[in-house]
Amino acid sequence: MAKQRIGKMPVYSISVIIPAYNSEKLIVHAIKSIEAQTLPVDEIICVDDASTDRTAKIVKESFPNVKLIRLESNSGPSFARNIGIKAASGNVIAFLDADDVWPEDKIEYFSQKLRHHQEVGIIGGMVLRFEGNQKPDLNLESYFNFYMSSFLIKKSVFQKIGYFDEAMRLSEDQDWFFRVREAGMEIVVYKKISLFVRIHSNNTTKDLNTMQIGLTEALRKSMKRRRGVGANQDLSEISIIDEE
């Protein structure tokens, strides 16, 4: 696990990227959960992936401080996230899917942890699911998974590892994290909720067969890379530590 180093604290500017496609019913909740943070972020970028509904119109009219990027054709979450990263001015990147929300202290808590673990480029937390328009039940058990929206990631990590694979429309996040761990980069996770994942009828993750195909492809690509000449066969550790 990375050593904590308390000294001169780095200055972080945080850019939040929201990839959105036909999210008119839920995107307001996502953006409001960012605006309600106890520590404000520096920038919010919404990348509208050629939605056919009112997503872009709602963002433009209701959230004038959000930078809206509209894509001409639907290109998938990897492409949308990559566009957002390249447009971001911050040195720390956070993602939020348009149908999910953050706890109000997510940025304050995890940016502090990022400062304490200065050698680490990725800090994250636990995930809690909730149904539809119900409020998250904090008495339920949270869990860890590689949801992009549960992490804060230094922009320098993308410069080293590369961007999301735009050929992948499912499990592109798992593929990216495989590459991070193959490179030997440590990931620190706290036992603190950093993301509320909304369960609804349009969740792509509800199609288990399709998700299994995507995850299998990400794993296959990882194994192929690790079989390469001089490749590291072992994946870096994930440090899961109690909330402080």
mmCIF file of N, CA, C and O in Angstrom, residues 155-244:
data_model
loop_
_atom_site.group_PDB
_atom_site.id
_atom_site.type_symbol
_atom_site.label_atom_id
_atom_site.label_comp_id
_atom_site.label_asym_id
_atom_site.label_seq_id
_atom_site.Cartn_x
_atom_site.Cartn_y
_atom_site.Cartn_z
ATOM 1 N N LYS A 155 -4.960 13.228 -14.051
ATOM 2 C CA LYS A 155 -4.924 13.248 -15.511
ATOM 3 C C LYS A 155 -3.635 12.625 -16.043
ATOM 4 O O LYS A 155 -3.608 12.062 -17.143
ATOM 5 N N SER A 156 -2.583 12.699 -15.256
ATOM 6 C CA SER A 156 -1.304 12.119 -15.662
ATOM 7 C C SER A 156 -1.390 10.610 -15.860
ATOM 8 O O SER A 156 -0.589 10.025 -16.613
ATOM 9 N N VAL A 157 -2.353 9.951 -15.191
ATOM 10 C CA VAL A 157 -2.524 8.502 -15.370
ATOM 11 C C VAL A 157 -2.938 8.204 -16.806
ATOM 12 O O VAL A 157 -2.446 7.257 -17.427
ATOM 13 N N PHE A 158 -3.841 9.015 -17.362
ATOM 14 C CA PHE A 158 -4.266 8.814 -18.752
ATOM 15 C C PHE A 158 -3.108 9.072 -19.719
ATOM 16 O O PHE A 158 -2.992 8.423 -20.753
ATOM 17 N N GLN A 159 -2.248 10.026 -19.356
ATOM 18 C CA GLN A 159 -1.103 10.313 -20.210
ATOM 19 C C GLN A 159 -0.130 9.139 -20.236
ATOM 20 O O GLN A 159 0.547 8.899 -21.235
ATOM 21 N N LYS A 160 -0.087 8.377 -19.149
ATOM 22 C CA LYS A 160 0.806 7.217 -19.080
ATOM 23 C C LYS A 160 0.153 5.969 -19.646
ATOM 24 O O LYS A 160 0.774 5.236 -20.433
ATOM 25 N N ILE A 161 -1.101 5.702 -19.250
ATOM 26 C CA ILE A 161 -1.783 4.454 -19.613
ATOM 27 C C ILE A 161 -2.438 4.543 -20.982
ATOM 28 O O ILE A 161 -2.536 3.569 -21.718
ATOM 29 N N GLY A 162 -2.890 5.746 -21.352
ATOM 30 C CA GLY A 162 -3.656 5.923 -22.576
ATOM 31 C C GLY A 162 -5.132 6.083 -22.268
ATOM 32 O O GLY A 162 -5.562 6.014 -21.109
ATOM 33 N N TYR A 163 -5.914 6.292 -23.311
ATOM 34 C CA TYR A 163 -7.340 6.550 -23.154
ATOM 35 C C TYR A 163 -8.136 5.240 -23.232
ATOM 36 O O TYR A 163 -7.583 4.154 -23.311
ATOM 37 N N PHE A 164 -9.451 5.373 -23.197
ATOM 38 C CA PHE A 164 -10.316 4.203 -23.295
ATOM 39 C C PHE A 164 -10.305 3.659 -24.718
ATOM 40 O O PHE A 164 -10.191 4.417 -25.696
ATOM 41 N N ASP A 165 -10.432 2.359 -24.838
ATOM 42 C CA ASP A 165 -10.458 1.693 -26.143
ATOM 43 C C ASP A 165 -11.802 1.990 -26.814
ATOM 44 O O ASP A 165 -12.843 1.506 -26.395
ATOM 45 N N GLU A 166 -11.761 2.780 -27.868
ATOM 46 C CA GLU A 166 -12.997 3.232 -28.508
ATOM 47 C C GLU A 166 -13.674 2.146 -29.316
ATOM 48 O O GLU A 166 -14.822 2.316 -29.749
ATOM 49 N N ALA A 167 -13.008 1.021 -29.498
ATOM 50 C CA ALA A 167 -13.642 -0.117 -30.180
ATOM 51 C C ALA A 167 -14.544 -0.891 -29.226
ATOM 52 O O ALA A 167 -15.361 -1.702 -29.666
ATOM 53 N N MET A 168 -14.414 -0.614 -27.929
ATOM 54 C CA MET A 168 -15.210 -1.331 -26.929
ATOM 55 C C MET A 168 -16.372 -0.456 -26.466
ATOM 56 O O MET A 168 -16.172 0.683 -26.056
ATOM 57 N N ARG A 169 -17.578 -1.006 -26.514
ATOM 58 C CA ARG A 169 -18.759 -0.288 -26.024
ATOM 59 C C ARG A 169 -19.258 -0.844 -24.694
ATOM 60 O O ARG A 169 -20.149 -0.272 -24.086
ATOM 61 N N LEU A 170 -18.703 -1.963 -24.287
ATOM 62 C CA LEU A 170 -19.004 -2.551 -22.983
ATOM 63 C C LEU A 170 -17.701 -2.979 -22.324
ATOM 64 O O LEU A 170 -16.766 -3.402 -23.014
ATOM 65 N N SER A 171 -17.646 -2.847 -20.999
ATOM 66 C CA SER A 171 -16.474 -3.239 -20.205
ATOM 67 C C SER A 171 -15.221 -2.472 -20.612
ATOM 68 O O SER A 171 -14.106 -2.924 -20.356
ATOM 69 N N GLU A 172 -15.393 -1.309 -21.227
ATOM 70 C CA GLU A 172 -14.245 -0.470 -21.554
ATOM 71 C C GLU A 172 -13.561 0.028 -20.283
ATOM 72 O O GLU A 172 -12.354 0.260 -20.262
ATOM 73 N N ASP A 173 -14.339 0.186 -19.202
ATOM 74 C CA ASP A 173 -13.754 0.596 -17.935
ATOM 75 C C ASP A 173 -12.912 -0.528 -17.337
ATOM 76 O O ASP A 173 -11.817 -0.295 -16.825
ATOM 77 N N GLN A 174 -13.412 -1.764 -17.413
ATOM 78 C CA GLN A 174 -12.638 -2.896 -16.928
ATOM 79 C C GLN A 174 -11.339 -3.041 -17.722
ATOM 80 O O GLN A 174 -10.276 -3.323 -17.152
ATOM 81 N N ASP A 175 -11.417 -2.867 -19.031
ATOM 82 C CA ASP A 175 -10.229 -2.952 -19.881
ATOM 83 C C ASP A 175 -9.196 -1.909 -19.469
ATOM 84 O O ASP A 175 -7.997 -2.208 -19.375
ATOM 85 N N TRP A 176 -9.664 -0.682 -19.195
ATOM 86 C CA TRP A 176 -8.748 0.388 -18.806
ATOM 87 C C TRP A 176 -8.082 0.072 -17.472
ATOM 88 O O TRP A 176 -6.875 0.259 -17.302
ATOM 89 N N PHE A 177 -8.853 -0.433 -16.521
ATOM 90 C CA PHE A 177 -8.281 -0.769 -15.220
ATOM 91 C C PHE A 177 -7.321 -1.961 -15.311
ATOM 92 O O PHE A 177 -6.352 -2.032 -14.556
ATOM 93 N N PHE A 178 -7.580 -2.884 -16.209
ATOM 94 C CA PHE A 178 -6.603 -3.950 -16.442
ATOM 95 C C PHE A 178 -5.269 -3.342 -16.870
ATOM 96 O O PHE A 178 -4.201 -3.742 -16.389
ATOM 97 N N ARG A 179 -5.313 -2.374 -17.776
ATOM 98 C CA ARG A 179 -4.086 -1.757 -18.259
ATOM 99 C C ARG A 179 -3.360 -0.997 -17.149
ATOM 100 O O ARG A 179 -2.129 -0.982 -17.082
ATOM 101 N N VAL A 180 -4.147 -0.349 -16.280
ATOM 102 C CA VAL A 180 -3.555 0.348 -15.126
ATOM 103 C C VAL A 180 -2.798 -0.633 -14.249
ATOM 104 O O VAL A 180 -1.645 -0.406 -13.861
ATOM 105 N N ARG A 181 -3.419 -1.748 -13.936
ATOM 106 C CA ARG A 181 -2.807 -2.720 -13.030
ATOM 107 C C ARG A 181 -1.652 -3.459 -13.701
ATOM 108 O O ARG A 181 -0.674 -3.812 -13.047
ATOM 109 N N GLU A 182 -1.765 -3.677 -15.012
ATOM 110 C CA GLU A 182 -0.652 -4.297 -15.744
ATOM 111 C C GLU A 182 0.585 -3.409 -15.695
ATOM 112 O O GLU A 182 1.722 -3.899 -15.706
ATOM 113 N N ALA A 183 0.372 -2.093 -15.630
ATOM 114 C CA ALA A 183 1.491 -1.149 -15.577
ATOM 115 C C ALA A 183 2.083 -1.031 -14.176
ATOM 116 O O ALA A 183 3.052 -0.291 -13.972
ATOM 117 N N GLY A 184 1.490 -1.742 -13.215
ATOM 118 C CA GLY A 184 2.019 -1.727 -11.859
ATOM 119 C C GLY A 184 1.590 -0.535 -11.038
ATOM 120 O O GLY A 184 2.187 -0.254 -9.987
ATOM 121 N N MET A 185 0.562 0.185 -11.475
ATOM 122 C CA MET A 185 0.097 1.358 -10.747
ATOM 123 C C MET A 185 -0.878 0.946 -9.650
ATOM 124 O O MET A 185 -1.821 0.194 -9.890
ATOM 125 N N GLU A 186 -0.646 1.468 -8.454
ATOM 126 C CA GLU A 186 -1.483 1.110 -7.316
ATOM 127 C C GLU A 186 -2.802 1.871 -7.351
ATOM 128 O O GLU A 186 -2.861 3.033 -7.752
ATOM 129 N N ILE A 187 -3.850 1.200 -6.911
ATOM 130 C CA ILE A 187 -5.175 1.793 -6.760
ATOM 131 C C ILE A 187 -5.542 1.709 -5.283
ATOM 132 O O ILE A 187 -5.470 0.637 -4.681
ATOM 133 N N VAL A 188 -5.918 2.847 -4.698
ATOM 134 C CA VAL A 188 -6.309 2.873 -3.295
ATOM 135 C C VAL A 188 -7.818 3.076 -3.205
ATOM 136 O O VAL A 188 -8.374 3.990 -3.816
ATOM 137 N N VAL A 189 -8.472 2.204 -2.440
ATOM 138 C CA VAL A 189 -9.925 2.252 -2.272
ATOM 139 C C VAL A 189 -10.247 2.349 -0.788
ATOM 140 O O VAL A 189 -9.713 1.577 0.023
ATOM 141 N N TYR A 190 -11.104 3.295 -0.442
ATOM 142 C CA TYR A 190 -11.554 3.440 0.937
ATOM 143 C C TYR A 190 -12.926 2.804 1.115
ATOM 144 O O TYR A 190 -13.751 2.805 0.192
ATOM 145 N N LYS A 191 -13.159 2.314 2.308
ATOM 146 C CA LYS A 191 -14.469 1.751 2.651
ATOM 147 C C LYS A 191 -15.438 2.873 3.000
ATOM 148 O O LYS A 191 -15.971 2.976 4.099
ATOM 149 N N LYS A 192 -15.625 3.741 2.020
ATOM 150 C CA LYS A 192 -16.525 4.895 2.132
ATOM 151 C C LYS A 192 -17.279 4.993 0.820
ATOM 152 O O LYS A 192 -16.703 4.859 -0.255
ATOM 153 N N ILE A 193 -18.567 5.227 0.888
ATOM 154 C CA ILE A 193 -19.376 5.293 -0.334
ATOM 155 C C ILE A 193 -18.976 6.497 -1.175
ATOM 156 O O ILE A 193 -18.934 7.628 -0.684
ATOM 157 N N SER A 194 -18.667 6.243 -2.423
ATOM 158 C CA SER A 194 -18.297 7.324 -3.339
ATOM 159 C C SER A 194 -19.245 7.426 -4.531
ATOM 160 O O SER A 194 -19.107 8.324 -5.355
ATOM 161 N N LEU A 195 -20.204 6.482 -4.626
ATOM 162 C CA LEU A 195 -21.099 6.481 -5.784
ATOM 163 C C LEU A 195 -22.393 5.761 -5.449
ATOM 164 O O LEU A 195 -22.379 4.684 -4.855
ATOM 165 N N PHE A 196 -23.504 6.381 -5.861
ATOM 166 C CA PHE A 196 -24.816 5.736 -5.815
ATOM 167 C C PHE A 196 -25.189 5.351 -7.245
ATOM 168 O O PHE A 196 -25.313 6.225 -8.114
ATOM 169 N N VAL A 197 -25.328 4.057 -7.493
ATOM 170 C CA VAL A 197 -25.659 3.557 -8.834
ATOM 171 C C VAL A 197 -27.159 3.306 -8.921
ATOM 172 O O VAL A 197 -27.706 2.502 -8.161
ATOM 173 N N ARG A 198 -27.803 3.985 -9.851
ATOM 174 C CA ARG A 198 -29.248 3.863 -10.006
ATOM 175 C C ARG A 198 -29.596 2.630 -10.849
ATOM 176 O O ARG A 198 -29.061 2.428 -11.941
ATOM 177 N N ILE A 199 -30.510 1.813 -10.346
ATOM 178 C CA ILE A 199 -30.998 0.652 -11.074
ATOM 179 C C ILE A 199 -32.328 1.018 -11.731
ATOM 180 O O ILE A 199 -33.274 1.420 -11.059
ATOM 181 N N HIS A 200 -32.369 0.902 -13.051
ATOM 182 C CA HIS A 200 -33.600 1.239 -13.785
ATOM 183 C C HIS A 200 -33.679 0.375 -15.036
ATOM 184 O O HIS A 200 -32.765 -0.398 -15.344
ATOM 185 N N SER A 201 -34.768 0.516 -15.765
ATOM 186 C CA SER A 201 -35.061 -0.401 -16.878
ATOM 187 C C SER A 201 -34.066 -0.304 -18.023
ATOM 188 O O SER A 201 -33.912 -1.252 -18.803
ATOM 189 N N ASN A 202 -33.360 0.838 -18.141
ATOM 190 C CA ASN A 202 -32.451 1.013 -19.272
ATOM 191 C C ASN A 202 -30.995 0.756 -18.940
ATOM 192 O O ASN A 202 -30.121 1.034 -19.758
ATOM 193 N N ASN A 203 -30.702 0.251 -17.744
ATOM 194 C CA ASN A 203 -29.314 -0.072 -17.397
ATOM 195 C C ASN A 203 -28.723 -1.070 -18.396
ATOM 196 O O ASN A 203 -29.285 -2.135 -18.621
ATOM 197 N N THR A 204 -27.573 -0.736 -18.961
ATOM 198 C CA THR A 204 -26.901 -1.704 -19.835
ATOM 199 C C THR A 204 -26.399 -2.895 -19.034
ATOM 200 O O THR A 204 -26.277 -4.002 -19.558
ATOM 201 N N THR A 205 -26.115 -2.675 -17.749
ATOM 202 C CA THR A 205 -25.584 -3.759 -16.932
ATOM 203 C C THR A 205 -26.647 -4.786 -16.566
ATOM 204 O O THR A 205 -26.331 -5.830 -15.992
ATOM 205 N N LYS A 206 -27.920 -4.539 -16.911
ATOM 206 C CA LYS A 206 -28.956 -5.522 -16.613
ATOM 207 C C LYS A 206 -28.928 -6.683 -17.607
ATOM 208 O O LYS A 206 -29.462 -7.749 -17.348
ATOM 209 N N ASP A 207 -28.320 -6.439 -18.764
ATOM 210 C CA ASP A 207 -28.179 -7.505 -19.755
ATOM 211 C C ASP A 207 -26.919 -8.298 -19.400
ATOM 212 O O ASP A 207 -25.818 -7.997 -19.862
ATOM 213 N N LEU A 208 -27.083 -9.315 -18.570
ATOM 214 C CA LEU A 208 -25.939 -10.039 -18.026
ATOM 215 C C LEU A 208 -25.140 -10.764 -19.110
ATOM 216 O O LEU A 208 -23.916 -10.860 -19.040
ATOM 217 N N ASN A 209 -25.838 -11.301 -20.111
ATOM 218 C CA ASN A 209 -25.131 -12.014 -21.187
ATOM 219 C C ASN A 209 -24.217 -11.073 -21.955
ATOM 220 O O ASN A 209 -23.061 -11.402 -22.247
ATOM 221 N N THR A 210 -24.748 -9.890 -22.279
ATOM 222 C CA THR A 210 -23.942 -8.913 -23.000
ATOM 223 C C THR A 210 -22.776 -8.436 -22.163
ATOM 224 O O THR A 210 -21.644 -8.289 -22.655
ATOM 225 N N MET A 211 -23.028 -8.192 -20.861
ATOM 226 C CA MET A 211 -21.957 -7.754 -19.982
ATOM 227 C C MET A 211 -20.878 -8.816 -19.855
ATOM 228 O O MET A 211 -19.686 -8.504 -19.814
ATOM 229 N N GLN A 212 -21.292 -10.080 -19.814
ATOM 230 C CA GLN A 212 -20.320 -11.164 -19.711
ATOM 231 C C GLN A 212 -19.426 -11.217 -20.942
ATOM 232 O O GLN A 212 -18.217 -11.458 -20.839
ATOM 233 N N ILE A 213 -20.017 -10.956 -22.106
ATOM 234 C CA ILE A 213 -19.235 -10.926 -23.343
ATOM 235 C C ILE A 213 -18.189 -9.819 -23.276
ATOM 236 O O ILE A 213 -17.016 -10.011 -23.627
ATOM 237 N N GLY A 214 -18.622 -8.619 -22.811
ATOM 238 C CA GLY A 214 -17.703 -7.495 -22.714
ATOM 239 C C GLY A 214 -16.570 -7.755 -21.732
ATOM 240 O O GLY A 214 -15.398 -7.471 -22.015
ATOM 241 N N LEU A 215 -16.905 -8.304 -20.570
ATOM 242 C CA LEU A 215 -15.891 -8.584 -19.562
ATOM 243 C C LEU A 215 -14.917 -9.663 -20.042
ATOM 244 O O LEU A 215 -13.705 -9.574 -19.810
ATOM 245 N N THR A 216 -15.452 -10.674 -20.716
ATOM 246 C CA THR A 216 -14.595 -11.739 -21.249
ATOM 247 C C THR A 216 -13.604 -11.177 -22.263
ATOM 248 O O THR A 216 -12.426 -11.556 -22.281
ATOM 249 N N GLU A 217 -14.071 -10.246 -23.102
ATOM 250 C CA GLU A 217 -13.191 -9.623 -24.082
ATOM 251 C C GLU A 217 -12.097 -8.801 -23.397
ATOM 252 O O GLU A 217 -10.923 -8.841 -23.790
ATOM 253 N N ALA A 218 -12.467 -8.048 -22.349
ATOM 254 C CA ALA A 218 -11.472 -7.263 -21.614
ATOM 255 C C ALA A 218 -10.426 -8.169 -20.977
ATOM 256 O O ALA A 218 -9.223 -7.872 -21.010
ATOM 257 N N LEU A 219 -10.876 -9.283 -20.409
ATOM 258 C CA LEU A 219 -9.953 -10.227 -19.784
ATOM 259 C C LEU A 219 -9.054 -10.884 -20.826
ATOM 260 O O LEU A 219 -7.847 -11.059 -20.610
ATOM 261 N N ARG A 220 -9.632 -11.232 -21.979
ATOM 262 C CA ARG A 220 -8.848 -11.856 -23.051
ATOM 263 C C ARG A 220 -7.729 -10.919 -23.524
ATOM 264 O O ARG A 220 -6.587 -11.354 -23.723
ATOM 265 N N LYS A 221 -8.059 -9.646 -23.673
ATOM 266 C CA LYS A 221 -7.061 -8.680 -24.115
ATOM 267 C C LYS A 221 -5.957 -8.513 -23.078
ATOM 268 O O LYS A 221 -4.778 -8.376 -23.419
ATOM 269 N N SER A 222 -6.349 -8.520 -21.800
ATOM 270 C CA SER A 222 -5.361 -8.404 -20.735
ATOM 271 C C SER A 222 -4.415 -9.592 -20.733
ATOM 272 O O SER A 222 -3.185 -9.436 -20.626
ATOM 273 N N MET A 223 -4.964 -10.791 -20.853
ATOM 274 C CA MET A 223 -4.131 -11.990 -20.858
ATOM 275 C C MET A 223 -3.180 -11.993 -22.055
ATOM 276 O O MET A 223 -2.015 -12.386 -21.936
ATOM 277 N N LYS A 224 -3.663 -11.523 -23.182
ATOM 278 C CA LYS A 224 -2.821 -11.470 -24.385
ATOM 279 C C LYS A 224 -1.656 -10.509 -24.175
ATOM 280 O O LYS A 224 -0.513 -10.806 -24.550
ATOM 281 N N ARG A 225 -1.937 -9.347 -23.570
ATOM 282 C CA ARG A 225 -0.865 -8.392 -23.312
ATOM 283 C C ARG A 225 0.156 -8.976 -22.332
ATOM 284 O O ARG A 225 1.367 -8.799 -22.498
ATOM 285 N N ARG A 226 -0.340 -9.671 -21.314
ATOM 286 C CA ARG A 226 0.561 -10.207 -20.278
ATOM 287 C C ARG A 226 1.378 -11.398 -20.770
ATOM 288 O O ARG A 226 2.370 -11.764 -20.158
ATOM 289 N N ARG A 227 0.956 -11.995 -21.862
ATOM 290 C CA ARG A 227 1.747 -13.080 -22.446
ATOM 291 C C ARG A 227 2.827 -12.553 -23.375
ATOM 292 O O ARG A 227 3.655 -13.312 -23.882
ATOM 293 N N GLY A 228 2.811 -11.252 -23.612
ATOM 294 C CA GLY A 228 3.785 -10.650 -24.511
ATOM 295 C C GLY A 228 5.191 -10.701 -23.946
ATOM 296 O O GLY A 228 5.418 -10.912 -22.759
ATOM 297 N N VAL A 229 6.148 -10.488 -24.815
ATOM 298 C CA VAL A 229 7.557 -10.549 -24.423
ATOM 299 C C VAL A 229 7.852 -9.460 -23.405
ATOM 300 O O VAL A 229 7.576 -8.286 -23.630
ATOM 301 N N GLY A 230 8.391 -9.865 -22.269
ATOM 302 C CA GLY A 230 8.775 -8.909 -21.240
ATOM 303 C C GLY A 230 7.626 -8.330 -20.453
ATOM 304 O O GLY A 230 7.819 -7.418 -19.653
ATOM 305 N N ALA A 231 6.425 -8.834 -20.665
ATOM 306 C CA ALA A 231 5.259 -8.276 -19.973
ATOM 307 C C ALA A 231 5.206 -8.757 -18.531
ATOM 308 O O ALA A 231 5.672 -9.842 -18.195
ATOM 309 N N ASN A 232 4.631 -7.918 -17.673
ATOM 310 C CA ASN A 232 4.443 -8.271 -16.276
ATOM 311 C C ASN A 232 3.241 -9.196 -16.154
ATOM 312 O O ASN A 232 2.134 -8.827 -16.540
ATOM 313 N N GLN A 233 3.447 -10.384 -15.604
ATOM 314 C CA GLN A 233 2.368 -11.361 -15.509
ATOM 315 C C GLN A 233 1.410 -11.063 -14.357
ATOM 316 O O GLN A 233 0.271 -11.527 -14.355
ATOM 317 N N ASP A 234 1.880 -10.333 -13.365
ATOM 318 C CA ASP A 234 1.076 -10.071 -12.183
ATOM 319 C C ASP A 234 0.421 -8.698 -12.257
ATOM 320 O O ASP A 234 0.992 -7.747 -12.783
ATOM 321 N N LEU A 235 -0.788 -8.592 -11.689
ATOM 322 C CA LEU A 235 -1.485 -7.329 -11.633
ATOM 323 C C LEU A 235 -1.165 -6.622 -10.317
ATOM 324 O O LEU A 235 -0.967 -7.270 -9.286
ATOM 325 N N SER A 236 -1.126 -5.299 -10.361
ATOM 326 C CA SER A 236 -0.831 -4.538 -9.150
ATOM 327 C C SER A 236 -1.944 -4.725 -8.126
ATOM 328 O O SER A 236 -3.080 -5.063 -8.453
ATOM 329 N N GLU A 237 -1.595 -4.488 -6.881
ATOM 330 C CA GLU A 237 -2.558 -4.696 -5.806
ATOM 331 C C GLU A 237 -3.604 -3.582 -5.768
ATOM 332 O O GLU A 237 -3.413 -2.500 -6.302
ATOM 333 N N ILE A 238 -4.711 -3.899 -5.133
ATOM 334 C CA ILE A 238 -5.745 -2.911 -4.834
ATOM 335 C C ILE A 238 -5.796 -2.794 -3.315
ATOM 336 O O ILE A 238 -6.110 -3.767 -2.622
ATOM 337 N N SER A 239 -5.462 -1.629 -2.804
ATOM 338 C CA SER A 239 -5.458 -1.423 -1.358
ATOM 339 C C SER A 239 -6.826 -0.949 -0.912
ATOM 340 O O SER A 239 -7.274 0.132 -1.302
ATOM 341 N N ILE A 240 -7.522 -1.761 -0.118
ATOM 342 C CA ILE A 240 -8.826 -1.381 0.417
ATOM 343 C C ILE A 240 -8.643 -1.136 1.904
ATOM 344 O O ILE A 240 -8.294 -2.042 2.664
ATOM 345 N N ILE A 241 -8.857 0.096 2.313
ATOM 346 C CA ILE A 241 -8.587 0.480 3.695
ATOM 347 C C ILE A 241 -9.820 1.091 4.334
ATOM 348 O O ILE A 241 -10.695 1.649 3.666
ATOM 349 N N ASP A 242 -9.896 0.962 5.642
ATOM 350 C CA ASP A 242 -11.051 1.447 6.389
ATOM 351 C C ASP A 242 -11.146 2.955 6.301
ATOM 352 O O ASP A 242 -10.141 3.665 6.194
ATOM 353 N N GLU A 243 -12.381 3.431 6.379
ATOM 354 C CA GLU A 243 -12.625 4.875 6.375
ATOM 355 C C GLU A 243 -11.959 5.496 7.583
ATOM 356 O O GLU A 243 -11.995 4.960 8.678
ATOM 357 N N GLU A 244 -11.342 6.667 7.348
ATOM 358 C CA GLU A 244 -10.642 7.352 8.433
ATOM 359 C C GLU A 244 -11.385 8.613 8.846
ATOM 360 O O GLU A 244 -12.059 9.219 8.061
#
